[in-house]
């Protein structure tokens, strides 16, 4: 029987690599992007392109208004996206409250409907800006929850795995892996404040980690930066 997986796809570098890893693991892939009111909406267009290029079976985009809560510079236009600060020890304002919990729960519902046995999410505990919902402890806890909360697990014995193929990789290692798997990083958008053409600011946390990743991987950076 065909193995199925749901892949959370933001349109960024990490999730594109997670999709490629799922394909390499032999899964038929169903990609899911979330329009949550983020300011960098061009990533949604990137997600659709990445899904198609990555050979996904289907791509869905759903809408949920996390901007109604605010609390993040990605969803509240009154808050500025800060430049990368190597001296900072605080979680940056780009943290979206409970985002990965919400996204994984949504992906779990989709997985139960399509009969998927795995969820893939491109979190990394190395270059992750300190986000608490990118840690392995969180992923393990969510997997336990998932297998208590679905008919598939409780009545059918169909347990779900939450797969994090990038969790222990640096950005450079992620880029090297994706390059081997044929990921076209020119299609991806990582910047937290990319313009409508997908051009990156070159200053935010996401841009810093992406730029350093390509440098350390010794691979040409295809990112289109704002002048």
Coordinates of N, CA and C in Angstrom, one line a residue:
X1 N 0.8 -1.2 0.0 CA 0.0 0.0 0.0 C 0.9 1.3 0.0
X2 N 0.3 2.3 -0.6 CA 1.1 3.6 -0.7 C 1.1 4.2 0.7
X3 N 2.3 4.7 1.1 CA 2.5 5.4 2.3 C 2.1 6.9 2.1
X4 N 1.4 7.5 3.0 CA 1.0 8.9 2.8 C 1.5 9.7 3.9
X5 N 1.9 10.9 3.6 CA 2.3 11.9 4.6 C 1.8 13.3 4.3
X6 N 1.4 14.0 5.4 CA 1.1 15.4 5.2 C 2.3 16.3 5.6
X7 N 2.7 17.2 4.7 CA 3.8 18.0 5.0 C 3.4 19.5 5.1
X8 N 3.7 20.1 6.3 CA 3.5 21.5 6.5 C 4.5 22.3 5.7
X9 N 3.9 23.1 4.8 CA 4.8 23.7 3.8 C 4.6 25.2 3.8
X10 N 5.6 25.9 4.3 CA 5.5 27.4 4.4 C 5.9 28.1 3.2
X11 N 6.7 27.4 2.3 CA 7.3 28.1 1.2 C 8.7 28.5 1.4
X12 N 9.2 28.2 2.6 CA 10.6 28.5 3.0 C 11.6 27.4 2.7
X13 N 12.8 27.6 3.1 CA 13.9 26.7 2.8 C 13.7 25.4 3.6
X14 N 13.4 25.5 4.8 CA 13.3 24.3 5.7 C 12.2 23.4 5.3
X15 N 11.0 23.9 5.1 CA 9.8 23.1 4.7 C 10.0 22.5 3.3
X16 N 10.7 23.2 2.4 CA 10.9 22.6 1.1 C 11.8 21.4 1.2
X17 N 12.8 21.5 2.1 CA 13.7 20.3 2.4 C 12.9 19.2 3.0
X18 N 12.0 19.5 4.0 CA 11.2 18.5 4.6 C 10.4 17.7 3.6
X19 N 9.8 18.4 2.6 CA 9.1 17.8 1.6 C 9.9 16.8 0.8
X20 N 11.1 17.3 0.4 CA 12.1 16.4 -0.3 C 12.4 15.2 0.5
X21 N 12.6 15.4 1.8 CA 13.0 14.2 2.7 C 11.8 13.2 2.7
X22 N 10.6 13.7 2.8 CA 9.4 12.8 2.8 C 9.3 12.0 1.5
X23 N 9.6 12.7 0.4 CA 9.6 12.0 -0.9 C 10.7 10.9 -0.9
X24 N 11.8 11.3 -0.4 CA 13.0 10.3 -0.4 C 12.7 9.1 0.6
X25 N 11.8 9.4 1.6 CA 11.4 8.3 2.5 C 10.3 7.4 1.9
X26 N 9.9 7.7 0.7 CA 8.9 6.9 0.0 C 7.5 7.2 0.2
X27 N 7.2 8.4 0.7 CA 5.8 8.8 1.0 C 5.2 9.5 -0.2
X28 N 3.9 9.3 -0.4 CA 3.1 10.1 -1.3 C 2.7 11.3 -0.4
X29 N 3.0 12.5 -0.9 CA 3.0 13.7 -0.1 C 1.7 14.6 -0.4
X30 N 1.1 15.0 0.7 CA 0.0 16.0 0.6 C 0.5 17.3 1.4
X31 N 0.7 18.3 0.7 CA 1.3 19.5 1.3 C 0.1 20.4 1.8
X32 N 0.4 21.1 2.9 CA -0.5 22.0 3.5 C 0.1 23.3 3.9
X33 N -0.4 24.4 3.3 CA 0.1 25.8 3.7 C -1.0 26.5 4.4
X34 N -0.6 27.4 5.3 CA -1.6 28.1 6.1 C -1.5 29.6 5.9
X35 N -2.5 30.2 5.5 CA -2.6 31.7 5.4 C -3.2 32.1 6.8
X36 N -2.2 32.6 7.6 CA -2.6 32.9 9.0 C -2.6 34.4 9.3
X37 N -2.5 35.2 8.2 CA -2.5 36.6 8.3 C -1.1 37.2 8.4
X38 N -0.1 36.4 7.9 CA 1.3 36.8 8.0 C 1.6 37.9 7.0
X39 N 2.5 38.8 7.4 CA 2.8 39.9 6.6 C 3.6 39.5 5.3
X40 N 4.3 38.4 5.4 CA 5.1 37.9 4.2 C 4.3 36.9 3.5
X41 N 3.2 37.4 2.9 CA 2.2 36.5 2.2 C 2.7 35.9 0.9
X42 N 3.8 36.5 0.4 CA 4.4 35.9 -0.8 C 4.9 34.5 -0.6
X43 N 5.1 34.1 0.7 CA 5.5 32.8 1.0 C 4.5 31.7 0.6
X44 N 3.2 32.2 0.6 CA 2.1 31.3 0.2 C 2.2 30.9 -1.3
X45 N 2.6 31.9 -2.1 CA 2.8 31.6 -3.5 C 4.0 30.7 -3.7
X46 N 5.0 30.9 -2.9 CA 6.2 30.1 -3.0 C 5.9 28.7 -2.6
X47 N 5.0 28.5 -1.6 CA 4.6 27.1 -1.1 C 4.0 26.4 -2.3
X48 N 3.1 27.0 -3.0 CA 2.4 26.3 -4.1 C 3.4 25.9 -5.2
X49 N 4.4 26.8 -5.5 CA 5.5 26.4 -6.5 C 6.3 25.3 -6.0
X50 N 6.7 25.3 -4.7 CA 7.6 24.3 -4.1 C 6.8 23.0 -4.1
X51 N 5.6 23.0 -3.8 CA 4.8 21.7 -3.7 C 4.8 21.1 -5.1
X52 N 4.5 21.9 -6.1 CA 4.5 21.3 -7.5 C 5.8 20.8 -7.9
X53 N 6.9 21.6 -7.7 CA 8.2 21.2 -8.1 C 8.7 20.0 -7.3
X54 N 8.2 19.8 -6.0 CA 8.6 18.7 -5.2 C 7.8 17.5 -5.4
X55 N 6.9 17.5 -6.3 CA 6.2 16.2 -6.7 C 5.1 15.8 -5.7
X56 N 4.5 16.8 -5.0 CA 3.4 16.5 -4.1 C 2.2 16.0 -4.8
X57 N 1.4 15.1 -4.2 CA 0.2 14.6 -4.8 C -0.9 15.7 -4.9
X58 N -0.9 16.5 -3.9 CA -1.9 17.6 -3.9 C -1.4 18.7 -2.9
X59 N -1.9 19.9 -3.1 CA -1.5 21.0 -2.3 C -2.8 21.8 -1.8
X60 N -2.9 22.0 -0.5 CA -4.0 22.7 0.1 C -3.5 24.0 0.8
X61 N -4.3 25.0 0.7 CA -4.0 26.2 1.4 C -5.3 26.6 2.2
X62 N -5.1 26.7 3.5 CA -6.3 27.0 4.4 C -6.1 28.3 5.1
X63 N -7.1 28.9 5.5 CA -7.0 30.2 6.1 C -7.4 30.2 7.6
X64 N -6.7 30.8 8.4 CA -7.0 31.0 9.8 C -6.4 32.4 10.3
X65 N -7.2 33.1 11.0 CA -6.8 34.5 11.3 C -6.1 34.7 12.6
X66 N -4.8 34.3 12.6 CA -4.0 34.5 13.8 C -3.7 36.0 14.0
X67 N -3.9 36.8 13.0 CA -3.7 38.2 13.1 C -4.7 38.8 14.1
X68 N -5.8 38.1 14.3 CA -6.9 38.6 15.2 C -6.4 38.6 16.6
X69 N -5.4 37.7 16.9 CA -4.8 37.7 18.2 C -3.6 38.7 18.3
X70 N -2.8 38.8 17.2 CA -1.6 39.6 17.2 C -0.5 38.9 18.1
X71 N 0.2 39.7 18.8 CA 1.3 39.2 19.6 C 2.6 38.8 18.9
X72 N 2.7 39.1 17.6 CA 3.9 38.8 16.8 C 4.1 39.9 15.8
X73 N 5.3 40.2 15.5 CA 5.6 41.1 14.4 C 5.2 40.6 13.0
X74 N 5.0 39.3 12.9 CA 4.6 38.7 11.7 C 3.1 38.8 11.4
X75 N 2.3 39.1 12.5 CA 0.8 39.2 12.3 C 0.3 40.6 12.7
X76 N 1.1 41.4 13.3 CA 0.7 42.7 13.8 C 1.5 43.8 13.1
X77 N 0.9 44.6 12.2 CA 1.6 45.6 11.4 C 2.2 46.7 12.3
X78 N 1.7 46.8 13.5 CA 2.2 47.9 14.4 C 3.5 47.5 15.0
X79 N 3.9 46.3 14.9 CA 5.1 45.8 15.4 C 6.1 45.6 14.3
X80 N 7.3 46.2 14.5 CA 8.3 46.1 13.4 C 9.1 44.7 13.5
X81 N 9.4 44.2 12.4 CA 10.3 43.0 12.3 C 11.7 43.5 12.6
X82 N 12.3 43.0 13.7 CA 13.6 43.4 14.1 C 14.7 42.8 13.2
X83 N 15.8 43.5 13.1 CA 17.0 43.0 12.4 C 17.6 41.9 13.3
X84 N 18.4 41.0 12.7 CA 19.1 40.0 13.5 C 20.1 40.7 14.4
X85 N 20.1 40.2 15.7 CA 20.9 40.7 16.7 C 21.7 39.6 17.4
X86 N 22.9 39.4 17.1 CA 23.7 38.3 17.6 C 23.9 38.3 19.1
X87 N 23.7 39.5 19.7 CA 23.8 39.6 21.1 C 22.5 39.3 21.9
X88 N 21.4 39.2 21.2 CA 20.1 39.0 21.9 C 20.0 37.6 22.4
X89 N 19.5 37.4 23.6 CA 19.2 36.1 24.1 C 17.7 35.8 24.3
X90 N 16.9 36.8 23.8 CA 15.4 36.7 23.9 C 14.8 36.1 22.7
X91 N 13.7 35.4 22.8 CA 13.0 34.9 21.7 C 12.5 36.2 20.9
X92 N 12.8 36.2 19.6 CA 12.4 37.5 18.8 C 10.9 37.7 18.7
X93 N 10.6 38.9 18.3 CA 9.1 39.2 18.2 C 8.5 38.6 17.0
X94 N 9.2 37.9 16.2 CA 8.7 37.1 15.1 C 8.0 35.8 15.6
X95 N 8.2 35.4 16.8 CA 7.5 34.3 17.4 C 6.0 34.5 17.3
X96 N 5.3 33.6 16.7 CA 3.9 33.6 16.6 C 3.3 32.7 17.7
X97 N 2.6 33.2 18.7 CA 2.1 32.4 19.8 C 1.4 31.1 19.3
X98 N 1.9 30.0 19.8 CA 1.3 28.6 19.6 C 1.2 28.2 18.1
X99 N 2.0 28.9 17.2 CA 1.8 28.6 15.8 C 2.0 27.1 15.4
X100 N 3.1 26.5 15.9 CA 3.3 25.1 15.4 C 2.3 24.2 16.1
X101 N 1.8 24.5 17.3 CA 0.7 23.7 17.8 C -0.5 23.7 17.0
X102 N -0.9 24.9 16.6 CA -2.1 25.1 15.7 C -1.9 24.5 14.4
X103 N -0.7 24.7 13.8 CA -0.4 24.1 12.4 C -0.4 22.6 12.5
X104 N 0.2 22.0 13.5 CA 0.3 20.5 13.6 C -1.1 19.9 13.8
X105 N -1.9 20.6 14.6 CA -3.3 20.2 14.9 C -4.1 20.1 13.6
X106 N -3.9 21.2 12.8 CA -4.6 21.3 11.5 C -4.1 20.2 10.5
X107 N -2.8 20.0 10.5 CA -2.3 18.9 9.7 C -2.7 17.5 10.1
X108 N -2.9 17.4 11.5 CA -3.4 16.1 12.0 C -4.8 15.8 11.5
X109 N -5.6 16.8 11.5 CA -7.0 16.6 11.0 C -7.0 16.2 9.5
X110 N -6.1 16.8 8.7 CA -6.0 16.5 7.3 C -5.5 15.1 7.1
X111 N -4.5 14.7 7.9 CA -3.9 13.4 7.9 C -4.9 12.3 8.2
X112 N -5.7 12.5 9.1 CA -6.7 11.5 9.5 C -7.7 11.3 8.3
X113 N -8.0 12.4 7.6 CA -9.0 12.3 6.5 C -8.4 11.6 5.3
X114 N -7.1 11.9 4.9 CA -6.5 11.3 3.8 C -5.8 9.9 4.1
X115 N -5.8 9.5 5.4 CA -5.2 8.3 5.7 C -3.7 8.3 5.8
X116 N -3.2 9.4 6.1 CA -1.7 9.6 6.3 C -1.2 9.0 7.6
X117 N 0.0 8.4 7.5 CA 0.6 7.8 8.7 C 1.7 8.7 9.3
X118 N 2.0 9.8 8.6 CA 3.1 10.7 9.1 C 2.8 12.2 8.8
X119 N 3.2 13.0 9.7 CA 3.3 14.4 9.5 C 4.7 14.8 9.5
X120 N 5.1 15.7 8.5 CA 6.4 16.2 8.4 C 6.4 17.7 8.7
X121 N 7.3 18.2 9.5 CA 7.5 19.6 9.8 C 8.9 19.9 9.8
X122 N 9.3 21.1 9.2 CA 10.7 21.4 9.0 C 11.3 22.2 10.1
X123 N 11.0 21.8 11.4 CA 11.6 22.5 12.5 C 13.1 22.1 12.7
X124 N 13.8 23.0 13.2 CA 15.2 22.7 13.5 C 15.6 23.3 14.9
X125 N 16.2 22.6 15.7 CA 16.6 23.0 17.0 C 18.0 23.7 17.1
X126 N 18.6 23.8 15.9 CA 19.9 24.4 15.9 C 19.8 25.9 15.5
X127 N 19.3 26.2 14.3 CA 19.2 27.6 13.9 C 17.7 28.0 14.0
X128 N 17.2 28.1 15.2 CA 15.7 28.2 15.3 C 15.3 29.5 16.0
X129 N 16.2 30.4 16.3 CA 15.8 31.7 17.0 C 15.2 31.5 18.3
X130 N 15.3 30.3 18.9 CA 14.9 30.1 20.3 C 13.4 29.9 20.4
X131 N 12.7 29.6 19.3 CA 11.3 29.3 19.4 C 11.0 28.1 20.2
X132 N 10.1 28.1 21.2 CA 9.9 26.9 22.0 C 9.2 25.8 21.3
X133 N 8.5 26.1 20.3 CA 7.7 25.1 19.6 C 8.5 24.5 18.4
X134 N 9.8 24.6 18.5 CA 10.7 24.0 17.5 C 11.6 22.9 18.2
X135 N 11.3 22.6 19.4 CA 12.1 21.7 20.2 C 11.6 20.3 20.1
X136 N 12.5 19.3 20.2 CA 12.1 17.9 20.2 C 11.1 17.5 21.3
X137 N 11.2 18.1 22.4 CA 10.3 17.9 23.5 C 8.9 18.2 23.1
X138 N 8.7 19.3 22.4 CA 7.4 19.7 22.0 C 6.9 18.7 20.9
X139 N 7.7 18.3 20.0 CA 7.3 17.4 19.0 C 6.9 16.0 19.6
X140 N 7.6 15.6 20.5 CA 7.3 14.3 21.2 C 6.0 14.4 21.9
X141 N 5.7 15.5 22.6 CA 4.5 15.7 23.3 C 3.3 15.8 22.3
X142 N 3.5 16.4 21.2 CA 2.4 16.5 20.3 C 2.1 15.2 19.7
X143 N 3.1 14.4 19.4 CA 2.9 13.0 18.8 C 2.1 12.2 19.8
X144 N 2.3 12.3 21.1 CA 1.6 11.6 22.1 C 0.1 12.0 22.1
X145 N -0.1 13.3 22.0 CA -1.4 13.9 21.9 C -2.2 13.4 20.7
X146 N -1.5 13.4 19.6 CA -2.1 13.0 18.3 C -2.6 11.5 18.4
X147 N -1.9 10.7 19.1 CA -2.3 9.3 19.2 C -3.3 9.0 20.3
X148 N -3.7 10.1 21.0 CA -4.8 10.0 22.0 C -6.0 10.6 21.4
X149 N -5.9 11.4 20.4 CA -7.0 12.3 20.0 C -7.7 11.9 18.7
X150 N -7.3 10.8 18.0 CA -7.9 10.5 16.7 C -8.5 9.1 16.7
X151 N -9.6 9.0 16.0 CA -10.2 7.7 15.8 C -9.2 6.7 15.1
X152 N -8.4 7.3 14.2 CA -7.5 6.4 13.5 C -6.6 5.7 14.4
X153 N -6.1 6.4 15.5 CA -5.2 5.8 16.4 C -6.0 4.9 17.5
X154 N -7.0 5.5 18.0 CA -7.7 4.8 19.1 C -8.5 3.6 18.7
X155 N -9.2 3.7 17.6 CA -10.1 2.6 17.2 C -9.5 1.7 16.1
X156 N -8.6 2.3 15.3 CA -8.1 1.5 14.2 C -6.6 1.1 14.4
X157 N -6.0 1.6 15.5 CA -4.6 1.3 15.8 C -3.6 1.9 14.8
X158 N -4.1 2.9 14.0 CA -3.2 3.5 13.0 C -2.5 4.7 13.7
X159 N -1.3 4.4 14.3 CA -0.6 5.4 15.0 C 0.1 6.4 14.0
X160 N 0.2 7.6 14.4 CA 0.8 8.7 13.5 C 2.1 9.0 14.1
X161 N 3.1 9.2 13.2 CA 4.4 9.7 13.5 C 4.6 11.2 13.1
X162 N 5.2 12.0 14.0 CA 5.5 13.3 13.6 C 7.0 13.3 13.3
X163 N 7.3 13.5 12.0 CA 8.7 13.4 11.6 C 9.4 14.8 11.4
X164 N 10.6 14.9 12.0 CA 11.3 16.1 11.9 C 12.7 15.9 11.4
X165 N 12.8 15.7 10.1 CA 14.1 15.3 9.5 C 15.2 16.3 9.6
X166 N 14.9 17.5 10.0 CA 15.9 18.6 10.1 C 16.3 19.0 11.5
X167 N 15.7 18.3 12.5 CA 15.7 18.8 13.8 C 17.1 19.0 14.4
X168 N 18.0 18.2 14.0 CA 19.4 18.2 14.5 C 20.4 18.8 13.5
X169 N 19.9 19.4 12.4 CA 20.8 19.9 11.4 C 20.9 21.4 11.5
X170 N 22.1 21.8 11.1 CA 22.3 23.3 11.0 C 21.7 23.7 9.7
X171 N 21.6 25.0 9.5 CA 21.1 25.5 8.2 C 22.0 25.1 7.0
X172 N 23.3 25.1 7.2 CA 24.2 24.6 6.2 C 23.9 23.1 5.8
X173 N 23.8 22.3 6.8 CA 23.5 20.9 6.6 C 22.2 20.7 6.0
X174 N 21.2 21.5 6.3 CA 19.9 21.4 5.7 C 20.0 21.7 4.2
X175 N 20.7 22.8 3.8 CA 20.9 23.2 2.4 C 21.7 22.1 1.7
X176 N 22.7 21.5 2.3 CA 23.4 20.4 1.6 C 22.5 19.2 1.4
X177 N 21.7 18.9 2.4 CA 20.8 17.8 2.2 C 19.8 18.0 1.1
X178 N 19.2 19.2 1.1 CA 18.2 19.6 0.1 C 18.8 19.6 -1.3
X179 N 20.0 20.1 -1.4 CA 20.7 20.1 -2.7 C 20.9 18.7 -3.3
X180 N 21.2 17.8 -2.4 CA 21.4 16.4 -2.8 C 20.1 15.8 -3.3
X181 N 19.0 16.3 -2.6 CA 17.6 15.8 -3.0 C 17.0 16.5 -4.1
X182 N 17.7 17.5 -4.6 CA 17.2 18.2 -5.8 C 16.2 19.4 -5.5
X183 N 16.3 19.9 -4.3 CA 15.4 21.1 -4.0 C 15.9 22.3 -4.8
X184 N 15.0 23.0 -5.4 CA 15.3 24.3 -6.1 C 15.0 25.4 -5.1
X185 N 16.1 25.9 -4.4 CA 15.9 26.9 -3.4 C 15.6 28.2 -3.9
X186 N 15.7 28.4 -5.2 CA 15.3 29.7 -5.8 C 13.8 29.9 -5.7
X187 N 13.1 28.8 -5.6 CA 11.6 28.9 -5.5 C 11.2 29.3 -4.1
X188 N 12.0 29.2 -3.1 CA 11.6 29.4 -1.7 C 11.8 30.8 -1.3
X189 N 11.0 31.2 -0.3 CA 11.0 32.5 0.4 C 11.1 32.3 1.9
X190 N 12.2 32.8 2.5 CA 12.3 32.7 3.9 C 12.2 34.0 4.7
X191 N 12.4 35.1 4.0 CA 12.4 36.4 4.7 C 11.0 36.7 5.4
X192 N 11.1 37.3 6.6 CA 9.9 37.6 7.4 C 9.2 38.9 6.8
X193 N 9.9 39.6 6.0 CA 9.3 40.8 5.4 C 9.6 41.0 3.9
X194 N 9.5 39.8 3.2 CA 9.8 39.9 1.8 C 8.7 40.7 1.1
X195 N 9.1 41.4 0.0 CA 8.1 42.2 -0.7 C 7.3 41.4 -1.6
X196 N 6.4 42.0 -2.3 CA 5.4 41.3 -3.1 C 6.0 40.5 -4.3
X197 N 7.3 40.8 -4.6 CA 8.0 40.1 -5.6 C 8.9 39.0 -5.0
X198 N 8.8 38.8 -3.7 CA 9.6 37.8 -3.0 C 11.0 38.1 -2.7
X199 N 11.3 39.4 -2.9 CA 12.7 39.8 -2.6 C 12.9 40.0 -1.1
X200 N 14.0 39.4 -0.6 CA 14.3 39.4 0.8 C 14.9 40.6 1.3
X201 N 14.7 41.0 2.6 CA 15.2 42.2 3.2 C 16.7 42.1 3.5
X202 N 17.2 40.8 3.8 CA 18.6 40.6 4.1 C 19.0 41.0 5.5
X203 N 18.1 41.4 6.4 CA 18.4 41.9 7.7 C 17.8 41.1 8.8
X204 N 16.6 40.4 8.6 CA 15.9 39.8 9.7 C 16.6 38.4 10.1
X205 N 16.1 37.8 11.1 CA 16.6 36.6 11.6 C 16.7 35.5 10.5
X206 N 15.5 35.4 9.8 CA 15.4 34.4 8.8 C 16.4 34.6 7.7
X207 N 16.6 35.8 7.3 CA 17.6 36.2 6.2 C 19.0 35.9 6.7
X208 N 19.3 36.2 8.0 CA 20.7 36.0 8.5 C 21.0 34.5 8.5
X209 N 20.1 33.6 9.0 CA 20.4 32.2 9.1 C 20.4 31.6 7.7
X210 N 19.6 32.1 6.8 CA 19.6 31.5 5.4 C 20.9 31.9 4.7
X211 N 21.3 33.2 4.8 CA 22.5 33.7 4.2 C 23.7 32.9 4.7
X212 N 23.8 32.8 6.0 CA 25.0 32.1 6.6 C 24.9 30.6 6.2
X213 N 23.8 30.0 6.1 CA 23.7 28.6 5.7 C 24.3 28.4 4.4
X214 N 24.0 29.2 3.4 CA 24.5 29.0 2.1 C 26.0 29.3 2.1
X215 N 26.5 30.3 2.8 CA 27.9 30.5 2.9 C 28.7 29.3 3.5
X216 N 28.1 28.8 4.6 CA 28.8 27.7 5.3 C 28.7 26.4 4.5
X217 N 27.7 26.2 3.7 CA 27.5 25.0 2.9 C 28.4 25.1 1.6
X218 N 28.9 26.3 1.4 CA 29.7 26.6 0.2 C 28.8 26.3 -1.1
X219 N 27.6 26.8 -1.1 CA 26.7 26.6 -2.2 C 26.2 28.0 -2.5
X220 N 26.1 28.3 -3.8 CA 25.6 29.6 -4.3 C 24.2 29.9 -3.7
X221 N 24.1 31.1 -3.2 CA 22.8 31.6 -2.6 C 21.9 32.1 -3.8
X222 N 20.8 31.5 -4.0 CA 19.9 32.0 -5.1 C 18.9 33.0 -4.7
X223 N 19.0 33.5 -3.4 CA 18.0 34.4 -2.9 C 18.1 35.7 -3.6
X224 N 16.9 36.3 -3.9 CA 16.7 37.6 -4.5 C 16.6 38.6 -3.4
X225 N 17.6 39.4 -3.1 CA 17.6 40.3 -2.1 C 17.2 41.7 -2.6
X226 N 16.5 42.5 -1.7 CA 16.2 43.9 -2.1 C 17.4 44.7 -2.2
X227 N 17.4 45.6 -3.1 CA 18.6 46.4 -3.3 C 18.8 47.5 -2.2

